[in-house]
PDB file of C-alpha atoms in Angstrom:
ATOM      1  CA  UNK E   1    -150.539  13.741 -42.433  1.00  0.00           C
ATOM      2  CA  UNK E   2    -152.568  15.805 -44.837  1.00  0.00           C
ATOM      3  CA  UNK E   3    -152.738  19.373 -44.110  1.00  0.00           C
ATOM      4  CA  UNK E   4    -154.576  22.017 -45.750  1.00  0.00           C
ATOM      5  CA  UNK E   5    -153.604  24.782 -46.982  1.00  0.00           C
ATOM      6  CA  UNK E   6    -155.154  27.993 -46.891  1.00  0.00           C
ATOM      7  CA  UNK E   7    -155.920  30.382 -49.462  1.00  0.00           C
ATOM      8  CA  UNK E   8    -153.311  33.328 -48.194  1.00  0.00           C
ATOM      9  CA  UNK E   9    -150.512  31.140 -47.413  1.00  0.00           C
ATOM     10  CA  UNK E  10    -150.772  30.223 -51.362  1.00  0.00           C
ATOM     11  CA  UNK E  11    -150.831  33.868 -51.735  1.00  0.00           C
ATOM     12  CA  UNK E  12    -148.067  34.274 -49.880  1.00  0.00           C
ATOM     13  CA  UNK E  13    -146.167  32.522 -51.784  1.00  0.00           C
ATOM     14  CA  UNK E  14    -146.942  32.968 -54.972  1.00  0.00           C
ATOM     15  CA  UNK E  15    -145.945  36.405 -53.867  1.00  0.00           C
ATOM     16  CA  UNK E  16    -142.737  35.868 -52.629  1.00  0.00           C
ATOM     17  CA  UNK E  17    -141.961  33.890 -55.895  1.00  0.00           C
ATOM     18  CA  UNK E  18    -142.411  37.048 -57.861  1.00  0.00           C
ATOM     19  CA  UNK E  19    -140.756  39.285 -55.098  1.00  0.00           C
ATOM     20  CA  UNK E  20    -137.722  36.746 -56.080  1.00  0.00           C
ATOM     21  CA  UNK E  21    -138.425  36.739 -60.162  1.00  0.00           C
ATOM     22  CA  UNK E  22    -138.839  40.505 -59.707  1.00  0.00           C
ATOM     23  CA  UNK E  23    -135.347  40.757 -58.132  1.00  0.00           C
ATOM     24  CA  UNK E  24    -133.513  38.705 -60.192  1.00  0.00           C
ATOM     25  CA  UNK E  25    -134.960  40.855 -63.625  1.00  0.00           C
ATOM     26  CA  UNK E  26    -133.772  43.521 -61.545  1.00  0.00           C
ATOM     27  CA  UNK E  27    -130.714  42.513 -61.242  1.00  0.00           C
ATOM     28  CA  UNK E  28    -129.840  40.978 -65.253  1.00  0.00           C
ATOM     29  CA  UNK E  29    -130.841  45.012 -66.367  1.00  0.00           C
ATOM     30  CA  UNK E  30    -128.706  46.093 -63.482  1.00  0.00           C
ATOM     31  CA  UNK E  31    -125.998  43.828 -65.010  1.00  0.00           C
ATOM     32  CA  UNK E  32    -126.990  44.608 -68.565  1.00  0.00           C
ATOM     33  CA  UNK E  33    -126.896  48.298 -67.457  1.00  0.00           C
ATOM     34  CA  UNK E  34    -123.448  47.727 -66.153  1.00  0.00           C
ATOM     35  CA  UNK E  35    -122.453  46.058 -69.005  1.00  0.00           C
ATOM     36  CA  UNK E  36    -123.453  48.610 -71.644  1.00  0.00           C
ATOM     37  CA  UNK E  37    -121.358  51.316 -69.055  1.00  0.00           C
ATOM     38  CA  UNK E  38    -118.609  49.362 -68.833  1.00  0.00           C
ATOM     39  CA  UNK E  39    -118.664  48.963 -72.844  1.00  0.00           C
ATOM     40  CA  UNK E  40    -119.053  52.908 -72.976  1.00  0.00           C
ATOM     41  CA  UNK E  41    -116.465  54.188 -70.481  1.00  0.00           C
ATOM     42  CA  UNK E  42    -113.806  51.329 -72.370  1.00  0.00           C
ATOM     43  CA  UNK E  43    -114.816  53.359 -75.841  1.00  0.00           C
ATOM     44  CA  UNK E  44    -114.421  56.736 -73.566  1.00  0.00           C
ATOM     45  CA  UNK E  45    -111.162  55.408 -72.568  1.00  0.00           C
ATOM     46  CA  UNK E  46    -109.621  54.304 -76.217  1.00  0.00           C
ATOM     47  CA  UNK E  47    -110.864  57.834 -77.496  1.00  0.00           C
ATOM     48  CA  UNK E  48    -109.386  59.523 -74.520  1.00  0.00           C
ATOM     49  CA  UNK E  49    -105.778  57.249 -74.933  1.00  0.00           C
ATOM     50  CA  UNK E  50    -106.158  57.796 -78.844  1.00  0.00           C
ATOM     51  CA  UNK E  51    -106.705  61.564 -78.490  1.00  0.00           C
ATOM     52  CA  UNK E  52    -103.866  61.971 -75.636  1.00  0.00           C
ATOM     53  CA  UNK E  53    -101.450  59.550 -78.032  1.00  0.00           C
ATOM     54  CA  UNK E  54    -102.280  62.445 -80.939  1.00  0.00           C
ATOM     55  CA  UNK E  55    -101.676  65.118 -78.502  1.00  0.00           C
ATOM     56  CA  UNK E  56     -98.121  63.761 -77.581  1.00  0.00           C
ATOM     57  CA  UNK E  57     -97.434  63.222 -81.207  1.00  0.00           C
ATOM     58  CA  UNK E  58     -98.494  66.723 -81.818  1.00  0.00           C
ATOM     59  CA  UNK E  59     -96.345  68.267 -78.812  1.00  0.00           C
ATOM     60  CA  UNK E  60     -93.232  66.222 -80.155  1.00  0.00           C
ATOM     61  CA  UNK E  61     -93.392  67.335 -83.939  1.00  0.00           C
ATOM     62  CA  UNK E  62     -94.179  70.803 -82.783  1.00  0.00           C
ATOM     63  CA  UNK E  63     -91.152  70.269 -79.788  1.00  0.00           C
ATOM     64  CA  UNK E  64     -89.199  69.048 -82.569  1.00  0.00           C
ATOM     65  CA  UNK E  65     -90.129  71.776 -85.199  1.00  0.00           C
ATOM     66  CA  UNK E  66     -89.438  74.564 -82.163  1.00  0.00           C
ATOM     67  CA  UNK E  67     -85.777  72.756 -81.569  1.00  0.00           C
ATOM     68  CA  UNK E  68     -85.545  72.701 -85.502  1.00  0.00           C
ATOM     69  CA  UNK E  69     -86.242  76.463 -86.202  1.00  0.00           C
ATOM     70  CA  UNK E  70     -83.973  77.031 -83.029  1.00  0.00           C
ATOM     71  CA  UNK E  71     -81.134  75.140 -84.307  1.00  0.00           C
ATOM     72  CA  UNK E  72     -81.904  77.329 -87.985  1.00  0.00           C
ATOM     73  CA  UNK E  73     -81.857  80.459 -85.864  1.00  0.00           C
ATOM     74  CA  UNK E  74     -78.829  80.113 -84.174  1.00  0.00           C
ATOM     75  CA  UNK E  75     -76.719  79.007 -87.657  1.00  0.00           C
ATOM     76  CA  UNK E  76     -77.945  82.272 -88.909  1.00  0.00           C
ATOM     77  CA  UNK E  77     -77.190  84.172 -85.410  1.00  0.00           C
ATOM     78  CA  UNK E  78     -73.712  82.634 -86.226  1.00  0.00           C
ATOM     79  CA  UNK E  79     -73.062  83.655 -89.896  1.00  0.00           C
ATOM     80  CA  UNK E  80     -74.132  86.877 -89.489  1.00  0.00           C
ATOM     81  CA  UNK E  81     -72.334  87.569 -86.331  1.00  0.00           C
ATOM     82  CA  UNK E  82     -69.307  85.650 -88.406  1.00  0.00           C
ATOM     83  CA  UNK E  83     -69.927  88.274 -91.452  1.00  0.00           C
ATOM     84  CA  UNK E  84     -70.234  90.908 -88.643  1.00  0.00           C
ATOM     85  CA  UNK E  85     -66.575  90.293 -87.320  1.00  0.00           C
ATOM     86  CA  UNK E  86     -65.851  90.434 -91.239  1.00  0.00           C
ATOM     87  CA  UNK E  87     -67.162  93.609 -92.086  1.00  0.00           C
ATOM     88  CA  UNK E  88     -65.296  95.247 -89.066  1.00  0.00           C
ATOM     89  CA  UNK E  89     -62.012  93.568 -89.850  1.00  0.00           C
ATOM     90  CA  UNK E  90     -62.473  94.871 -93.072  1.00  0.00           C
ATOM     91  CA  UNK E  91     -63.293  98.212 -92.080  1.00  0.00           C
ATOM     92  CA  UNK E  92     -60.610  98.605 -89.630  1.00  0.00           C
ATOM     93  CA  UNK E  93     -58.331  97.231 -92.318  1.00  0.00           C
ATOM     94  CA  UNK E  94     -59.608  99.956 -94.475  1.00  0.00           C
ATOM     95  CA  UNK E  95     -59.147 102.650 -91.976  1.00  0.00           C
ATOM     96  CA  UNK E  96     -55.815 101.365 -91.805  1.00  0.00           C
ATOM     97  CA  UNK E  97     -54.940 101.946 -95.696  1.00  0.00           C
ATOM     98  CA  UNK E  98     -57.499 105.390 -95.555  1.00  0.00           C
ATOM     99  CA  UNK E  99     -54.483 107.206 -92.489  1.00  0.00           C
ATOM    100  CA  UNK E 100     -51.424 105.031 -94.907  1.00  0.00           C
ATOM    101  CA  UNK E 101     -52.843 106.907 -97.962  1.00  0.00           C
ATOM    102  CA  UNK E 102     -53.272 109.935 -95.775  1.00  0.00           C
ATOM    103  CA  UNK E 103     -49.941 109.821 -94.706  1.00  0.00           C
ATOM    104  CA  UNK E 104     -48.256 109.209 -98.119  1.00  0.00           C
ATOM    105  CA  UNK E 105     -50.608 112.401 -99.756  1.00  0.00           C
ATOM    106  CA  UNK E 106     -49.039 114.312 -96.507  1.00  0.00           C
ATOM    107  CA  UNK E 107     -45.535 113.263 -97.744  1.00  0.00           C
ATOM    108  CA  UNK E 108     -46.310 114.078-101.562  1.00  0.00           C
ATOM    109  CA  UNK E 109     -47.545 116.840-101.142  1.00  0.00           C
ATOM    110  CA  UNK E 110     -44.341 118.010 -98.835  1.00  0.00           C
ATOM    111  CA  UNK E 111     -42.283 116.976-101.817  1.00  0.00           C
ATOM    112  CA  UNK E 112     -44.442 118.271-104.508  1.00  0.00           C
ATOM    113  CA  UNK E 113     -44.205 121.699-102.866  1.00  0.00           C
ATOM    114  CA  UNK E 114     -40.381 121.339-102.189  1.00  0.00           C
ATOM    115  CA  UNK E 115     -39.680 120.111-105.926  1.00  0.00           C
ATOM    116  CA  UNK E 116     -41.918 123.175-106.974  1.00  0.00           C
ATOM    117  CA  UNK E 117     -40.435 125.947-104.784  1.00  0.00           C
ATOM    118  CA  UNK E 118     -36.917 124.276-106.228  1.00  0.00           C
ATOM    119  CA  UNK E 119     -38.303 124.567-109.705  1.00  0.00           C
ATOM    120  CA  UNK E 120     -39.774 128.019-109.330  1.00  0.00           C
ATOM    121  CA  UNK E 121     -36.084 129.127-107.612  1.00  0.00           C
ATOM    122  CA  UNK E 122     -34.355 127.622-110.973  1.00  0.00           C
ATOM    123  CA  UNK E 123     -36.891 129.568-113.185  1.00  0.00           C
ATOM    124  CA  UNK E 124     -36.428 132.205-111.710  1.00  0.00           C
ATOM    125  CA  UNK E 125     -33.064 132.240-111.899  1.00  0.00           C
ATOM    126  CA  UNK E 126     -33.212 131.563-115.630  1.00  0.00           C
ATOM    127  CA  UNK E 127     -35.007 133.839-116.850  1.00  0.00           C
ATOM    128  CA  UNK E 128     -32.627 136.536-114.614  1.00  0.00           C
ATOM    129  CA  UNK E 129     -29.743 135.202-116.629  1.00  0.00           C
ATOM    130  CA  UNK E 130     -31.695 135.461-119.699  1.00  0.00           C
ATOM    131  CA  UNK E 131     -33.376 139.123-118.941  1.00  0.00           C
ATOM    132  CA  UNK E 132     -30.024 140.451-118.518  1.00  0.00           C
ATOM    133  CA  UNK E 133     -28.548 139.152-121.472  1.00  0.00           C
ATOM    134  CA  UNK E 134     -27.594 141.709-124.130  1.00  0.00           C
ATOM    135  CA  UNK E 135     -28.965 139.492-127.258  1.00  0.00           C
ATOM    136  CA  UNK E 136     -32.570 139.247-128.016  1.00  0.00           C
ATOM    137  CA  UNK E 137     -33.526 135.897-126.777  1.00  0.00           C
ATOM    138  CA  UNK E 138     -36.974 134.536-127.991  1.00  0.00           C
ATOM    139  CA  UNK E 139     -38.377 131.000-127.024  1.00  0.00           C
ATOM    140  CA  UNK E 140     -40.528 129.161-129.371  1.00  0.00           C
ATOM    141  CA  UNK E 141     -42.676 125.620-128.908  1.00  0.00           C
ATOM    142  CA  UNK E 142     -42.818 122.617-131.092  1.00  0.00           C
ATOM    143  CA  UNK E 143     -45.003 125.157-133.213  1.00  0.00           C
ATOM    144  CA  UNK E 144     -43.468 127.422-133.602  1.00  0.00           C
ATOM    145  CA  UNK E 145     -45.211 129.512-131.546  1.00  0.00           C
ATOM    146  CA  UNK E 146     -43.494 132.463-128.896  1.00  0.00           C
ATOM    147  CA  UNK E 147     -43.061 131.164-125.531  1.00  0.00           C
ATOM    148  CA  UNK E 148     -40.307 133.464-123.795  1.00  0.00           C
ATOM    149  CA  UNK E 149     -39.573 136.547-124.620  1.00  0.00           C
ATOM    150  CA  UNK E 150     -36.455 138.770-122.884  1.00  0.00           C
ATOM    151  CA  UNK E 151     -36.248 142.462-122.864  1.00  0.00           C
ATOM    152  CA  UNK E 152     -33.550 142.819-125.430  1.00  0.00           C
ATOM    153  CA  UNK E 153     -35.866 141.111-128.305  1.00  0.00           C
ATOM    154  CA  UNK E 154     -38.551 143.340-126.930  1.00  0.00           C
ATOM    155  CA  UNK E 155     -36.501 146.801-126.997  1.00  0.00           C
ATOM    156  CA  UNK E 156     -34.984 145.209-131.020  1.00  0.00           C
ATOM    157  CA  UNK E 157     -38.950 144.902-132.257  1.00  0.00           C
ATOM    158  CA  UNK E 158     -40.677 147.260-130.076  1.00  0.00           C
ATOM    159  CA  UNK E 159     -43.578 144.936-129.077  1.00  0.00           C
ATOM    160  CA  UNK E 160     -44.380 144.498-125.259  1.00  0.00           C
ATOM    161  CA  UNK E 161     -42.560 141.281-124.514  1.00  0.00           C
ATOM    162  CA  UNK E 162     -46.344 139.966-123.615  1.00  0.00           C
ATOM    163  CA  UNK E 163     -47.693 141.059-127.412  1.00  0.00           C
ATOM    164  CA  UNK E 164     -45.055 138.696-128.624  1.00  0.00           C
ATOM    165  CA  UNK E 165     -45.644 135.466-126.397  1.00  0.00           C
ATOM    166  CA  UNK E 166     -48.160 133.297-128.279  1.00  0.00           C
ATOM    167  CA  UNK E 167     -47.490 134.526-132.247  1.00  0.00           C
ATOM    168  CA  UNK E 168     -45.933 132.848-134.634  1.00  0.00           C
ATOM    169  CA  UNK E 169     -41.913 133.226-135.396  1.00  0.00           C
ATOM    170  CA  UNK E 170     -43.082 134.674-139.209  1.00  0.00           C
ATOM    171  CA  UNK E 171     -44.659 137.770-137.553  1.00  0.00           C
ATOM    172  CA  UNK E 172     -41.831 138.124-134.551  1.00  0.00           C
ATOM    173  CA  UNK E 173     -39.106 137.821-137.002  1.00  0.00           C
ATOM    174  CA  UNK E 174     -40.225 138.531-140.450  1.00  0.00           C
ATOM    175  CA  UNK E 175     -42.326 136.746-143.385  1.00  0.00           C
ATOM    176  CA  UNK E 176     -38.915 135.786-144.872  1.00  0.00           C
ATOM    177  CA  UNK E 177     -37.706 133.644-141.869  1.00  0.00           C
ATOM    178  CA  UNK E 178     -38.142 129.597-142.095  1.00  0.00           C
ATOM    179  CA  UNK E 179     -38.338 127.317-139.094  1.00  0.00           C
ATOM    180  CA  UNK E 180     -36.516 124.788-140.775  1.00  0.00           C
ATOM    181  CA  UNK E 181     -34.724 126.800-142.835  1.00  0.00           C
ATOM    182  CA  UNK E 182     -31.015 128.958-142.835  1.00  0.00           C
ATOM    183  CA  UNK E 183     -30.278 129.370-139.166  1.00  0.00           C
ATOM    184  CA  UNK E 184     -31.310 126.072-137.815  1.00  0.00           C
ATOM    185  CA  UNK E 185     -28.738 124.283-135.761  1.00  0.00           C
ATOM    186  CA  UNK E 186     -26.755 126.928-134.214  1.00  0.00           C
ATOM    187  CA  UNK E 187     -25.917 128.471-137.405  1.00  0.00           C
ATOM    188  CA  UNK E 188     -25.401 131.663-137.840  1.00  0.00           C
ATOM    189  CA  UNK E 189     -26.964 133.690-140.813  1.00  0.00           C
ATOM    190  CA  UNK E 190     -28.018 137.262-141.394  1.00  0.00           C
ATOM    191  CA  UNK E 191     -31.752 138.333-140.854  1.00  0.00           C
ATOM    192  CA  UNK E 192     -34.069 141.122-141.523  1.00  0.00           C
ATOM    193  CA  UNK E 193     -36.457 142.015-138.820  1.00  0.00           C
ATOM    194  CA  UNK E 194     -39.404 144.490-138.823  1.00  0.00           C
ATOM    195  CA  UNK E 195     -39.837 146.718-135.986  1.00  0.00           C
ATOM    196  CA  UNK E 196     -43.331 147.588-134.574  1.00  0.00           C
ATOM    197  CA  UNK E 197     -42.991 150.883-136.342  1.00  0.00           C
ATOM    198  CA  UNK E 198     -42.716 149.214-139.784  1.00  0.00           C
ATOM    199  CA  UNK E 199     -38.772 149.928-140.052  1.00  0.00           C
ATOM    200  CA  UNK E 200     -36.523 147.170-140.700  1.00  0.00           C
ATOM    201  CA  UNK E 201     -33.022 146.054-139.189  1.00  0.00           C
ATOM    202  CA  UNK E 202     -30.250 143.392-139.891  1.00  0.00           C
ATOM    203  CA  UNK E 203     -29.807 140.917-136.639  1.00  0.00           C
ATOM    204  CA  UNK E 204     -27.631 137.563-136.933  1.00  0.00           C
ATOM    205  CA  UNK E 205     -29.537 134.830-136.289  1.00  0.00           C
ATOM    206  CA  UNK E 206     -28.696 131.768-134.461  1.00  0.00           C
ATOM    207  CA  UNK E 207     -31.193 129.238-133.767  1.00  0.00           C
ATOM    208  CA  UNK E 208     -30.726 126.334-131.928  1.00  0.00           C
ATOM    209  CA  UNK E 209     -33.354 123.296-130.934  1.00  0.00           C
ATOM    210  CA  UNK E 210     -33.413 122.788-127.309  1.00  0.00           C
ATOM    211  CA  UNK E 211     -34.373 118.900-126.395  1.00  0.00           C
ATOM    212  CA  UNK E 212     -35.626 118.125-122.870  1.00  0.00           C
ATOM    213  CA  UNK E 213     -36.970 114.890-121.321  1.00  0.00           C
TER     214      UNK E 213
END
């Protein structure tokens, strides 16, 4: 049956053909839209994975340069307190030796004054024995040279016994006397001596070389 067909329904439709079309475009730049985010938040998410995988890498090397520089700090915590415990050892040790040597210089010293007072007593009693002996008795060095002098050669010359230490045997005993000549030995010989006051006297003469240590 033929039917006719008006002039809106054909409007009608035609619209609702491009109400469809209309859609569907909609929808492909929807989708295209999607796409393109989809595309960007993928490249957001390898950046993101790529910067948090550099990140990690950076905390380890700098976790493993801390644990490194930790590691180098306590070896050198350890040798110094090692060279510590060394230097006190070694200054106890030297304390120790410091009181020894204090000790022994204590003990010297109480010897050294002993030996001396014991030399000083002998010395003393020498040179009684030799100031109250009759003869003249004059000591002389390797030079020649008055060392000891007793009150009898003193009273023989008339010269202080303290004028005499220190000259030469020539001028105690006269320009004719030799050190190494007539009298040497324990010999005895005859000898003129000059007083202080220029007068002169005969003395007998014994010299003899006295050899210690």
């Amino acid at each position: 049956v033929p039917r006719s067909v008006s002039g809106s329904g054909v409007v009608g439709a035609l619209g609702g053909t491009l109400a469809v079309l209309v859609s569907l475009s909609r929808c492909r730049a929807w989708q295209n839209e999607s796409t393109e985010l989809l595309k960007g938040c993928e490249k957001l998410s390898a950046v993101s994975h790529q910067s948090l995988q550099a990140q990690i890498i950076g905390e380890r090397q700098a976790t493993d340069q801390a644990e490194k520089r930790n590691k180098e700090l306590a070896d050198r915590n350890a040798f110094l307190e090692e060279e510590l415990d060394k230097r006190k050892r070694s200054e106890k040790t030297l304390h120790e030796q410091q009181r020894e040597l204090a000790r022994s210089r204590d003990v010297l010293e109480l010897h050294i004054r002993e030996r001396t007072q014991a030399i000083e007593k002998l010395q003393h009693r020498y040179e009684l024995i030799l100031n109250s002996a009759g003869e003249g008795i004059c000591g002389l060095d390797a030079n020649g040279k008055a060392t000891y002098v007793n009150p009898a050669a003193s009273r023989m010359t008339g010269f202080d016994a303290k004028e005499l230490v220190g000259r030469p045997e020539n001028e105690i005993f006269g320009a004719t006397f030799s050190a190494t000549g007539n009298g040497a030995s324990g010999s005895k010989e005859d000898q003129t001596f000059r007083r202080r006051d220029g007068s002169t006297f005969i003395v007998e003469l014994v010299k003899t070389p006295i050899v210690e240590h």
